[in-house]
Amino acid sequence: MAAKRKFLVIAVVWAAAAAGLAGCSTGDELKAQSGTEKIEAEDAAATKASDNPFGGLSADQIAAKTVAATKSARSMRIAGKVTGDGELLTVDFAVDSKGSCTGKIGMKGGNAELRQVGKVMYIKGDEKFWTASVGAQADGITELLKGRWMKVPQGASTNVAGVCDLKAMIADLGKDTAELRGMTKGPDAVVGGKPVATLVKKKPGGETLTMYVAKEGAPYLLKVVRTGGAEPGALTFSDYNKPVKAVAPPPDQVVDVDNLGSAAAGALSASTAAGFRSGTAAGA
């Protein structure tokens, strides 16, 4: 169970985001949509002409435009609460298509900051976070990392890279053909002060998935809510195409596990690598 918990949070977030988009589009509809600039120009013009830019479109057609727009985004911010492995997880981070990532995550009362610069990830967590993440191996590790950033071991870097790889995450959107049908239009709403259209899908087991799609500008996904199932949660998506400024911590504040060579470092390296592998596999 502890191994499953380690760093599952971001894998769960990506899974939730991907499920929201994959659940409402068809491959054929997506082929006709590409390019952020083209979509933004077309939808800006449509919005000026009408308060209902999606008039005449089916739920699946609206969803196709949403998937295309979101897939073309160069960056975004994701925030909210999701459930994974029976645990409530909180997130608030920004990620771009170049692999830069910065933000905060929380689990079991613990909190951590994370940054990814290029292919190197840094994590700075409090005691509760490391205890929840590493489990029985937390003794000694929490003291070692108190007030400092952990640099992810080189051996785990290829697995970790996918966590903040926006391109890899959105590449699979719309490919799950089992999730491509069944959306219906819901009532219009407002998210973050912006008017949105809603798309709703009822799933087996009493789960309901609701997507909120921007009606102004490009039809980006602005919110996903899952209720009634085993993994409820809500995520908001914002700051599309805004720069993500991820800066490496000062060297004297970084614990490079690869270079410590101690028993504690070895345990941390092994458990962290395993945790990231477990988490990324869960989100695949």
PDB file of C-alpha atoms in Angstrom:
ATOM      1  CA  MET A   1       0.000   0.000   0.000  1.00  0.00           C
ATOM      2  CA  ALA A   2       2.802   2.424   0.845  1.00  0.00           C
ATOM      3  CA  ALA A   3       4.453   1.843  -2.519  1.00  0.00           C
ATOM      4  CA  LYS A   4       1.193   2.685  -4.258  1.00  0.00           C
ATOM      5  CA  ARG A   5       0.912   5.944  -2.325  1.00  0.00           C
ATOM      6  CA  LYS A   6       4.314   7.289  -3.194  1.00  0.00           C
ATOM      7  CA  PHE A   7       3.953  10.239  -5.516  1.00  0.00           C
ATOM      8  CA  LEU A   8       0.654   8.897  -6.841  1.00  0.00           C
ATOM      9  CA  VAL A   9      -0.808  12.376  -6.640  1.00  0.00           C
ATOM     10  CA  ILE A  10       0.348  13.698 -10.001  1.00  0.00           C
ATOM     11  CA  ALA A  11      -0.366  10.437 -11.773  1.00  0.00           C
ATOM     12  CA  VAL A  12      -3.908  10.652 -10.411  1.00  0.00           C
ATOM     13  CA  VAL A  13      -4.224  14.256 -11.582  1.00  0.00           C
ATOM     14  CA  TRP A  14      -3.139  13.409 -15.102  1.00  0.00           C
ATOM     15  CA  ALA A  15      -5.424  10.396 -15.123  1.00  0.00           C
ATOM     16  CA  ALA A  16      -8.362  12.559 -14.055  1.00  0.00           C
ATOM     17  CA  ALA A  17      -7.602  15.186 -16.681  1.00  0.00           C
ATOM     18  CA  ALA A  18      -7.120  12.617 -19.409  1.00  0.00           C
ATOM     19  CA  ALA A  19     -10.292  10.776 -18.432  1.00  0.00           C
ATOM     20  CA  GLY A  20     -12.272  13.973 -18.665  1.00  0.00           C
ATOM     21  CA  LEU A  21     -11.113  14.727 -22.169  1.00  0.00           C
ATOM     22  CA  ALA A  22     -10.952  11.168 -23.430  1.00  0.00           C
ATOM     23  CA  GLY A  23     -14.525  10.651 -22.362  1.00  0.00           C
ATOM     24  CA  CYS A  24     -16.044  12.944 -24.912  1.00  0.00           C
ATOM     25  CA  SER A  25     -14.441  13.016 -28.349  1.00  0.00           C
ATOM     26  CA  THR A  26     -13.893  11.028 -31.502  1.00  0.00           C
ATOM     27  CA  GLY A  27     -10.706  10.681 -33.486  1.00  0.00           C
ATOM     28  CA  ASP A  28     -12.354  11.698 -36.779  1.00  0.00           C
ATOM     29  CA  GLU A  29     -13.659  14.923 -35.283  1.00  0.00           C
ATOM     30  CA  LEU A  30     -10.229  15.778 -33.925  1.00  0.00           C
ATOM     31  CA  LYS A  31      -8.454  15.428 -37.265  1.00  0.00           C
ATOM     32  CA  ALA A  32     -10.083  18.591 -38.527  1.00  0.00           C
ATOM     33  CA  GLN A  33      -8.921  20.612 -35.529  1.00  0.00           C
ATOM     34  CA  SER A  34      -5.323  21.704 -34.905  1.00  0.00           C
ATOM     35  CA  GLY A  35      -3.264  24.762 -33.963  1.00  0.00           C
ATOM     36  CA  THR A  36      -3.794  27.075 -31.015  1.00  0.00           C
ATOM     37  CA  GLU A  37      -3.751  30.243 -33.122  1.00  0.00           C
ATOM     38  CA  LYS A  38      -6.307  28.917 -35.607  1.00  0.00           C
ATOM     39  CA  ILE A  39      -8.686  27.798 -32.879  1.00  0.00           C
ATOM     40  CA  GLU A  40      -8.352  31.032 -30.910  1.00  0.00           C
ATOM     41  CA  ALA A  41      -9.011  33.142 -34.008  1.00  0.00           C
ATOM     42  CA  GLU A  42     -12.025  31.111 -35.096  1.00  0.00           C
ATOM     43  CA  ASP A  43     -13.643  31.023 -31.680  1.00  0.00           C
ATOM     44  CA  ALA A  44     -12.922  34.664 -30.885  1.00  0.00           C
ATOM     45  CA  ALA A  45     -14.786  35.566 -34.077  1.00  0.00           C
ATOM     46  CA  ALA A  46     -17.623  33.207 -33.217  1.00  0.00           C
ATOM     47  CA  THR A  47     -17.962  34.687 -29.741  1.00  0.00           C
ATOM     48  CA  LYS A  48     -18.226  38.218 -31.105  1.00  0.00           C
ATOM     49  CA  ALA A  49     -20.958  37.120 -33.484  1.00  0.00           C
ATOM     50  CA  SER A  50     -23.006  35.263 -30.903  1.00  0.00           C
ATOM     51  CA  ASP A  51     -23.394  34.700 -27.187  1.00  0.00           C
ATOM     52  CA  ASN A  52     -23.769  31.021 -28.040  1.00  0.00           C
ATOM     53  CA  PRO A  53     -20.662  30.006 -30.032  1.00  0.00           C
ATOM     54  CA  PHE A  54     -21.649  26.339 -29.796  1.00  0.00           C
ATOM     55  CA  GLY A  55     -25.132  26.832 -31.222  1.00  0.00           C
ATOM     56  CA  GLY A  56     -26.044  23.981 -33.539  1.00  0.00           C
ATOM     57  CA  LEU A  57     -23.209  21.753 -32.313  1.00  0.00           C
ATOM     58  CA  SER A  58     -23.802  18.442 -30.591  1.00  0.00           C
ATOM     59  CA  ALA A  59     -22.158  17.592 -27.275  1.00  0.00           C
ATOM     60  CA  ASP A  60     -19.659  15.380 -29.093  1.00  0.00           C
ATOM     61  CA  GLN A  61     -18.793  18.169 -31.535  1.00  0.00           C
ATOM     62  CA  ILE A  62     -18.231  20.635 -28.712  1.00  0.00           C
ATOM     63  CA  ALA A  63     -16.087  18.061 -26.951  1.00  0.00           C
ATOM     64  CA  ALA A  64     -14.025  17.531 -30.093  1.00  0.00           C
ATOM     65  CA  LYS A  65     -13.260  21.244 -30.241  1.00  0.00           C
ATOM     66  CA  THR A  66     -12.328  21.156 -26.555  1.00  0.00           C
ATOM     67  CA  VAL A  67      -9.922  18.265 -26.990  1.00  0.00           C
ATOM     68  CA  ALA A  68      -8.296  19.896 -30.015  1.00  0.00           C
ATOM     69  CA  ALA A  69      -7.841  23.230 -28.243  1.00  0.00           C
ATOM     70  CA  THR A  70      -6.499  21.686 -25.050  1.00  0.00           C
ATOM     71  CA  LYS A  71      -4.107  19.416 -26.947  1.00  0.00           C
ATOM     72  CA  SER A  72      -2.653  22.442 -28.722  1.00  0.00           C
ATOM     73  CA  ALA A  73      -1.984  24.382 -25.494  1.00  0.00           C
ATOM     74  CA  ARG A  74       1.659  25.129 -24.734  1.00  0.00           C
ATOM     75  CA  SER A  75       1.104  25.375 -20.982  1.00  0.00           C
ATOM     76  CA  MET A  76      -1.594  25.312 -18.324  1.00  0.00           C
ATOM     77  CA  ARG A  77      -2.236  25.479 -14.601  1.00  0.00           C
ATOM     78  CA  ILE A  78      -4.093  22.655 -12.838  1.00  0.00           C
ATOM     79  CA  ALA A  79      -5.568  23.016  -9.349  1.00  0.00           C
ATOM     80  CA  GLY A  80      -8.052  21.173  -7.193  1.00  0.00           C
ATOM     81  CA  LYS A  81      -8.736  18.016  -5.235  1.00  0.00           C
ATOM     82  CA  VAL A  82      -8.859  14.439  -6.484  1.00  0.00           C
ATOM     83  CA  THR A  83      -9.098  11.015  -4.915  1.00  0.00           C
ATOM     84  CA  GLY A  84      -6.592   8.258  -5.593  1.00  0.00           C
ATOM     85  CA  ASP A  85      -6.182   4.911  -3.850  1.00  0.00           C
ATOM     86  CA  GLY A  86      -8.809   6.065  -1.374  1.00  0.00           C
ATOM     87  CA  GLU A  87      -6.865   9.186  -0.402  1.00  0.00           C
ATOM     88  CA  LEU A  88      -7.720  12.842  -0.908  1.00  0.00           C
ATOM     89  CA  LEU A  89      -5.010  14.659  -2.834  1.00  0.00           C
ATOM     90  CA  THR A  90      -4.671  18.411  -3.414  1.00  0.00           C
ATOM     91  CA  VAL A  91      -2.730  20.005  -6.237  1.00  0.00           C
ATOM     92  CA  ASP A  92      -1.915  23.405  -7.633  1.00  0.00           C
ATOM     93  CA  PHE A  93       0.798  23.452 -10.265  1.00  0.00           C
ATOM     94  CA  ALA A  94       1.689  24.798 -13.696  1.00  0.00           C
ATOM     95  CA  VAL A  95       3.286  22.768 -16.470  1.00  0.00           C
ATOM     96  CA  ASP A  96       4.431  23.490 -20.011  1.00  0.00           C
ATOM     97  CA  SER A  97       5.258  21.526 -23.125  1.00  0.00           C
ATOM     98  CA  LYS A  98       9.000  21.951 -22.519  1.00  0.00           C
ATOM     99  CA  GLY A  99       8.908  19.967 -19.280  1.00  0.00           C
ATOM    100  CA  SER A 100       8.955  22.891 -16.869  1.00  0.00           C
ATOM    101  CA  CYS A 101       6.731  22.374 -13.851  1.00  0.00           C
ATOM    102  CA  THR A 102       6.200  24.208 -10.574  1.00  0.00           C
ATOM    103  CA  GLY A 103       3.605  24.061  -7.838  1.00  0.00           C
ATOM    104  CA  LYS A 104       2.356  22.405  -4.663  1.00  0.00           C
ATOM    105  CA  ILE A 105       0.866  19.040  -3.756  1.00  0.00           C
ATOM    106  CA  GLY A 106      -0.706  17.748  -0.561  1.00  0.00           C
ATOM    107  CA  MET A 107      -1.610  14.352   0.876  1.00  0.00           C
ATOM    108  CA  LYS A 108      -2.494  12.965   4.317  1.00  0.00           C
ATOM    109  CA  GLY A 109      -2.085  16.379   5.927  1.00  0.00           C
ATOM    110  CA  GLY A 110       1.376  16.855   4.440  1.00  0.00           C
ATOM    111  CA  ASN A 111       2.426  19.353   1.812  1.00  0.00           C
ATOM    112  CA  ALA A 112       5.253  19.722  -0.665  1.00  0.00           C
ATOM    113  CA  GLU A 113       6.547  22.062  -3.309  1.00  0.00           C
ATOM    114  CA  LEU A 114       7.816  20.684  -6.570  1.00  0.00           C
ATOM    115  CA  ARG A 115       9.822  22.097  -9.440  1.00  0.00           C
ATOM    116  CA  GLN A 116      11.006  20.532 -12.635  1.00  0.00           C
ATOM    117  CA  VAL A 117      13.677  22.334 -14.618  1.00  0.00           C
ATOM    118  CA  GLY A 118      14.455  20.580 -17.861  1.00  0.00           C
ATOM    119  CA  LYS A 119      14.581  16.899 -16.921  1.00  0.00           C
ATOM    120  CA  VAL A 120      15.515  17.432 -13.281  1.00  0.00           C
ATOM    121  CA  MET A 121      12.844  17.430 -10.582  1.00  0.00           C
ATOM    122  CA  TYR A 122      13.162  18.911  -7.092  1.00  0.00           C
ATOM    123  CA  ILE A 123      10.778  18.231  -4.210  1.00  0.00           C
ATOM    124  CA  LYS A 124      10.603  20.011  -0.847  1.00  0.00           C
ATOM    125  CA  GLY A 125       8.157  18.385   1.543  1.00  0.00           C
ATOM    126  CA  ASP A 126       7.255  18.685   5.194  1.00  0.00           C
ATOM    127  CA  GLU A 127       7.483  15.804   7.659  1.00  0.00           C
ATOM    128  CA  LYS A 128       3.911  14.638   7.131  1.00  0.00           C
ATOM    129  CA  PHE A 129       4.382  14.585   3.380  1.00  0.00           C
ATOM    130  CA  TRP A 130       7.498  12.421   3.515  1.00  0.00           C
ATOM    131  CA  THR A 131       5.897  10.107   6.051  1.00  0.00           C
ATOM    132  CA  ALA A 132       2.867   9.674   3.790  1.00  0.00           C
ATOM    133  CA  SER A 133       5.056   9.259   0.710  1.00  0.00           C
ATOM    134  CA  VAL A 134       7.811   6.973   1.957  1.00  0.00           C
ATOM    135  CA  GLY A 135       6.031   5.199   4.809  1.00  0.00           C
ATOM    136  CA  ALA A 136       8.198   3.098   7.130  1.00  0.00           C
ATOM    137  CA  GLN A 137      11.394   4.434   5.566  1.00  0.00           C
ATOM    138  CA  ALA A 138      10.573   7.993   6.633  1.00  0.00           C
ATOM    139  CA  ASP A 139      12.702   7.722   9.798  1.00  0.00           C
ATOM    140  CA  GLY A 140      15.912   9.600   9.194  1.00  0.00           C
ATOM    141  CA  ILE A 141      14.812  10.754   5.768  1.00  0.00           C
ATOM    142  CA  THR A 142      12.564  13.509   7.097  1.00  0.00           C
ATOM    143  CA  GLU A 143      15.417  14.899   9.198  1.00  0.00           C
ATOM    144  CA  LEU A 144      17.797  14.651   6.246  1.00  0.00           C
ATOM    145  CA  LEU A 145      15.429  16.628   4.033  1.00  0.00           C
ATOM    146  CA  LYS A 146      14.136  19.109   6.615  1.00  0.00           C
ATOM    147  CA  GLY A 147      14.004  22.528   4.961  1.00  0.00           C
ATOM    148  CA  ARG A 148      15.789  21.216   1.879  1.00  0.00           C
ATOM    149  CA  TRP A 149      14.957  20.138  -1.643  1.00  0.00           C
ATOM    150  CA  MET A 150      15.370  16.567  -2.789  1.00  0.00           C
ATOM    151  CA  LYS A 151      16.817  16.161  -6.252  1.00  0.00           C
ATOM    152  CA  VAL A 152      15.205  13.131  -7.863  1.00  0.00           C
ATOM    153  CA  PRO A 153      17.750  10.317  -8.373  1.00  0.00           C
ATOM    154  CA  GLN A 154      19.171  10.029 -11.849  1.00  0.00           C
ATOM    155  CA  GLY A 155      18.031   6.433 -12.053  1.00  0.00           C
ATOM    156  CA  ALA A 156      14.427   7.524 -11.664  1.00  0.00           C
ATOM    157  CA  SER A 157      14.608  10.621 -13.836  1.00  0.00           C
ATOM    158  CA  THR A 158      13.200   8.991 -16.971  1.00  0.00           C
ATOM    159  CA  ASN A 159      10.124   7.901 -15.024  1.00  0.00           C
ATOM    160  CA  VAL A 160       9.764  11.247 -13.311  1.00  0.00           C
ATOM    161  CA  ALA A 161      10.103  13.144 -16.573  1.00  0.00           C
ATOM    162  CA  GLY A 162       6.682  11.893 -17.661  1.00  0.00           C
ATOM    163  CA  VAL A 163       5.032  13.416 -14.601  1.00  0.00           C
ATOM    164  CA  CYS A 164       5.598  16.945 -15.884  1.00  0.00           C
ATOM    165  CA  ASP A 165       5.556  16.098 -19.588  1.00  0.00           C
ATOM    166  CA  LEU A 166       2.550  17.958 -20.946  1.00  0.00           C
ATOM    167  CA  LYS A 167       3.100  16.673 -24.478  1.00  0.00           C
ATOM    168  CA  ALA A 168       3.080  13.062 -23.345  1.00  0.00           C
ATOM    169  CA  MET A 169      -0.062  13.546 -21.284  1.00  0.00           C
ATOM    170  CA  ILE A 170      -2.163  15.194 -23.976  1.00  0.00           C
ATOM    171  CA  ALA A 171      -0.893  12.912 -26.741  1.00  0.00           C
ATOM    172  CA  ASP A 172      -3.268  10.189 -25.541  1.00  0.00           C
ATOM    173  CA  LEU A 173      -6.347  12.369 -25.230  1.00  0.00           C
ATOM    174  CA  GLY A 174      -9.243  11.095 -27.289  1.00  0.00           C
ATOM    175  CA  LYS A 175      -7.688   7.681 -27.955  1.00  0.00           C
ATOM    176  CA  ASP A 176      -9.843   5.665 -25.573  1.00  0.00           C
ATOM    177  CA  THR A 177     -12.648   4.629 -27.916  1.00  0.00           C
ATOM    178  CA  ALA A 178     -14.633   3.084 -25.052  1.00  0.00           C
ATOM    179  CA  GLU A 179     -15.015   6.571 -23.571  1.00  0.00           C
ATOM    180  CA  LEU A 180     -15.895   8.445 -26.732  1.00  0.00           C
ATOM    181  CA  ARG A 181     -19.679   8.526 -26.546  1.00  0.00           C
ATOM    182  CA  GLY A 182     -22.541   9.418 -24.272  1.00  0.00           C
ATOM    183  CA  MET A 183     -22.003  13.122 -23.506  1.00  0.00           C
ATOM    184  CA  THR A 184     -25.007  15.430 -23.216  1.00  0.00           C
ATOM    185  CA  LYS A 185     -25.309  19.187 -22.919  1.00  0.00           C
ATOM    186  CA  GLY A 186     -25.889  20.633 -19.471  1.00  0.00           C
ATOM    187  CA  PRO A 187     -26.864  24.165 -18.412  1.00  0.00           C
ATOM    188  CA  ASP A 188     -24.446  27.010 -19.058  1.00  0.00           C
ATOM    189  CA  ALA A 189     -22.399  28.137 -16.066  1.00  0.00           C
ATOM    190  CA  VAL A 190     -19.511  30.367 -14.996  1.00  0.00           C
ATOM    191  CA  VAL A 191     -16.010  29.213 -13.991  1.00  0.00           C
ATOM    192  CA  GLY A 192     -13.478  31.736 -12.746  1.00  0.00           C
ATOM    193  CA  GLY A 193     -15.627  34.571 -14.035  1.00  0.00           C
ATOM    194  CA  LYS A 194     -15.769  33.078 -17.533  1.00  0.00           C
ATOM    195  CA  PRO A 195     -18.921  31.785 -19.227  1.00  0.00           C
ATOM    196  CA  VAL A 196     -18.798  28.068 -19.969  1.00  0.00           C
ATOM    197  CA  ALA A 197     -20.808  25.348 -21.629  1.00  0.00           C
ATOM    198  CA  THR A 198     -21.211  22.126 -19.683  1.00  0.00           C
ATOM    199  CA  LEU A 199     -20.974  18.568 -20.967  1.00  0.00           C
ATOM    200  CA  VAL A 200     -22.231  15.733 -18.783  1.00  0.00           C
ATOM    201  CA  LYS A 201     -21.682  11.993 -18.923  1.00  0.00           C
ATOM    202  CA  LYS A 202     -23.351   9.413 -16.707  1.00  0.00           C
ATOM    203  CA  LYS A 203     -21.122   6.396 -16.141  1.00  0.00           C
ATOM    204  CA  PRO A 204     -21.699   2.917 -14.670  1.00  0.00           C
ATOM    205  CA  GLY A 205     -21.706   2.719 -10.900  1.00  0.00           C
ATOM    206  CA  GLY A 206     -23.410   6.066 -10.423  1.00  0.00           C
ATOM    207  CA  GLU A 207     -20.437   8.213 -11.439  1.00  0.00           C
ATOM    208  CA  THR A 208     -21.093  11.498 -13.212  1.00  0.00           C
ATOM    209  CA  LEU A 209     -18.429  13.365 -15.172  1.00  0.00           C
ATOM    210  CA  THR A 210     -19.023  17.055 -15.903  1.00  0.00           C
ATOM    211  CA  MET A 211     -16.792  19.138 -18.153  1.00  0.00           C
ATOM    212  CA  TYR A 212     -16.854  22.930 -18.294  1.00  0.00           C
ATOM    213  CA  VAL A 213     -15.782  24.380 -21.650  1.00  0.00           C
ATOM    214  CA  ALA A 214     -14.839  28.011 -22.303  1.00  0.00           C
ATOM    215  CA  LYS A 215     -17.347  29.871 -24.484  1.00  0.00           C
ATOM    216  CA  GLU A 216     -15.040  32.830 -25.075  1.00  0.00           C
ATOM    217  CA  GLY A 217     -11.826  32.542 -27.058  1.00  0.00           C
ATOM    218  CA  ALA A 218     -10.479  29.047 -27.629  1.00  0.00           C
ATOM    219  CA  PRO A 219     -12.790  26.329 -26.242  1.00  0.00           C
ATOM    220  CA  TYR A 220     -10.357  25.190 -23.582  1.00  0.00           C
ATOM    221  CA  LEU A 221     -11.329  22.837 -20.792  1.00  0.00           C
ATOM    222  CA  LEU A 222     -11.718  24.999 -17.668  1.00  0.00           C
ATOM    223  CA  LYS A 223     -12.975  22.480 -15.136  1.00  0.00           C
ATOM    224  CA  VAL A 224     -13.662  18.768 -14.638  1.00  0.00           C
ATOM    225  CA  VAL A 225     -15.837  17.404 -11.820  1.00  0.00           C
ATOM    226  CA  ARG A 226     -16.324  13.738 -10.970  1.00  0.00           C
ATOM    227  CA  THR A 227     -19.053  12.792  -8.480  1.00  0.00           C
ATOM    228  CA  GLY A 228     -20.768   9.644  -7.283  1.00  0.00           C
ATOM    229  CA  GLY A 229     -17.959   7.203  -8.023  1.00  0.00           C
ATOM    230  CA  ALA A 230     -15.032   5.732  -6.145  1.00  0.00           C
ATOM    231  CA  GLU A 231     -12.686   8.603  -7.059  1.00  0.00           C
ATOM    232  CA  PRO A 232     -14.570  11.920  -6.769  1.00  0.00           C
ATOM    233  CA  GLY A 233     -12.804  15.196  -7.319  1.00  0.00           C
ATOM    234  CA  ALA A 234     -12.675  18.515  -9.116  1.00  0.00           C
ATOM    235  CA  LEU A 235      -9.898  20.131 -11.132  1.00  0.00           C
ATOM    236  CA  THR A 236      -9.715  23.594 -12.672  1.00  0.00           C
ATOM    237  CA  PHE A 237      -7.572  24.434 -15.693  1.00  0.00           C
ATOM    238  CA  SER A 238      -6.327  27.963 -16.282  1.00  0.00           C
ATOM    239  CA  ASP A 239      -3.398  30.144 -17.413  1.00  0.00           C
ATOM    240  CA  TYR A 240      -3.324  28.528 -20.827  1.00  0.00           C
ATOM    241  CA  ASN A 241      -0.177  29.391 -22.817  1.00  0.00           C
ATOM    242  CA  LYS A 242       1.288  31.500 -20.016  1.00  0.00           C
ATOM    243  CA  PRO A 243       5.036  31.073 -19.300  1.00  0.00           C
ATOM    244  CA  VAL A 244       5.960  28.595 -16.569  1.00  0.00           C
ATOM    245  CA  LYS A 245       8.903  29.914 -14.554  1.00  0.00           C
ATOM    246  CA  ALA A 246      10.601  26.966 -12.880  1.00  0.00           C
ATOM    247  CA  VAL A 247      13.961  27.782 -11.294  1.00  0.00           C
ATOM    248  CA  ALA A 248      16.323  25.268  -9.712  1.00  0.00           C
ATOM    249  CA  PRO A 249      16.821  25.784  -5.943  1.00  0.00           C
ATOM    250  CA  PRO A 250      20.207  27.075  -4.708  1.00  0.00           C
ATOM    251  CA  PRO A 251      22.745  24.211  -4.601  1.00  0.00           C
ATOM    252  CA  ASP A 252      23.243  24.552  -0.838  1.00  0.00           C
ATOM    253  CA  GLN A 253      19.541  23.813  -0.326  1.00  0.00           C
ATOM    254  CA  VAL A 254      19.533  20.632  -2.410  1.00  0.00           C
ATOM    255  CA  VAL A 255      20.064  17.045  -1.287  1.00  0.00           C
ATOM    256  CA  ASP A 256      21.406  15.105  -4.252  1.00  0.00           C
ATOM    257  CA  VAL A 257      20.590  11.541  -3.306  1.00  0.00           C
ATOM    258  CA  ASP A 258      22.869  10.105  -5.990  1.00  0.00           C
ATOM    259  CA  ASN A 259      25.919  11.594  -4.299  1.00  0.00           C
ATOM    260  CA  LEU A 260      25.206  10.892  -0.629  1.00  0.00           C
ATOM    261  CA  GLY A 261      26.223   7.248  -0.602  1.00  0.00           C
ATOM    262  CA  SER A 262      24.690   6.536   2.811  1.00  0.00           C
ATOM    263  CA  ALA A 263      22.289   3.785   3.776  1.00  0.00           C
ATOM    264  CA  ALA A 264      19.541   6.342   4.247  1.00  0.00           C
ATOM    265  CA  ALA A 265      20.236   7.811   0.836  1.00  0.00           C
ATOM    266  CA  GLY A 266      20.142   4.381  -0.703  1.00  0.00           C
ATOM    267  CA  ALA A 267      16.786   3.639   0.876  1.00  0.00           C
ATOM    268  CA  LEU A 268      15.419   6.997  -0.225  1.00  0.00           C
ATOM    269  CA  SER A 269      16.693   6.529  -3.752  1.00  0.00           C
ATOM    270  CA  ALA A 270      15.177   3.068  -4.080  1.00  0.00           C
ATOM    271  CA  SER A 271      11.842   3.964  -2.529  1.00  0.00           C
ATOM    272  CA  THR A 272      11.514   7.185  -4.488  1.00  0.00           C
ATOM    273  CA  ALA A 273      12.343   5.537  -7.785  1.00  0.00           C
ATOM    274  CA  ALA A 274       9.878   2.747  -7.070  1.00  0.00           C
ATOM    275  CA  GLY A 275       7.253   5.251  -6.064  1.00  0.00           C
ATOM    276  CA  PHE A 276       7.592   7.264  -9.229  1.00  0.00           C
ATOM    277  CA  ARG A 277       7.535   4.124 -11.344  1.00  0.00           C
ATOM    278  CA  SER A 278       4.374   2.987  -9.550  1.00  0.00           C
ATOM    279  CA  GLY A 279       2.760   6.389  -9.913  1.00  0.00           C
ATOM    280  CA  THR A 280       3.557   6.860 -13.587  1.00  0.00           C
ATOM    281  CA  ALA A 281       2.424   3.329 -14.345  1.00  0.00           C
ATOM    282  CA  ALA A 282      -0.874   4.006 -12.589  1.00  0.00           C
ATOM    283  CA  GLY A 283      -1.439   7.047 -14.765  1.00  0.00           C
ATOM    284  CA  ALA A 284      -0.500   5.315 -18.018  1.00  0.00           C
TER     285      ALA A 284
END
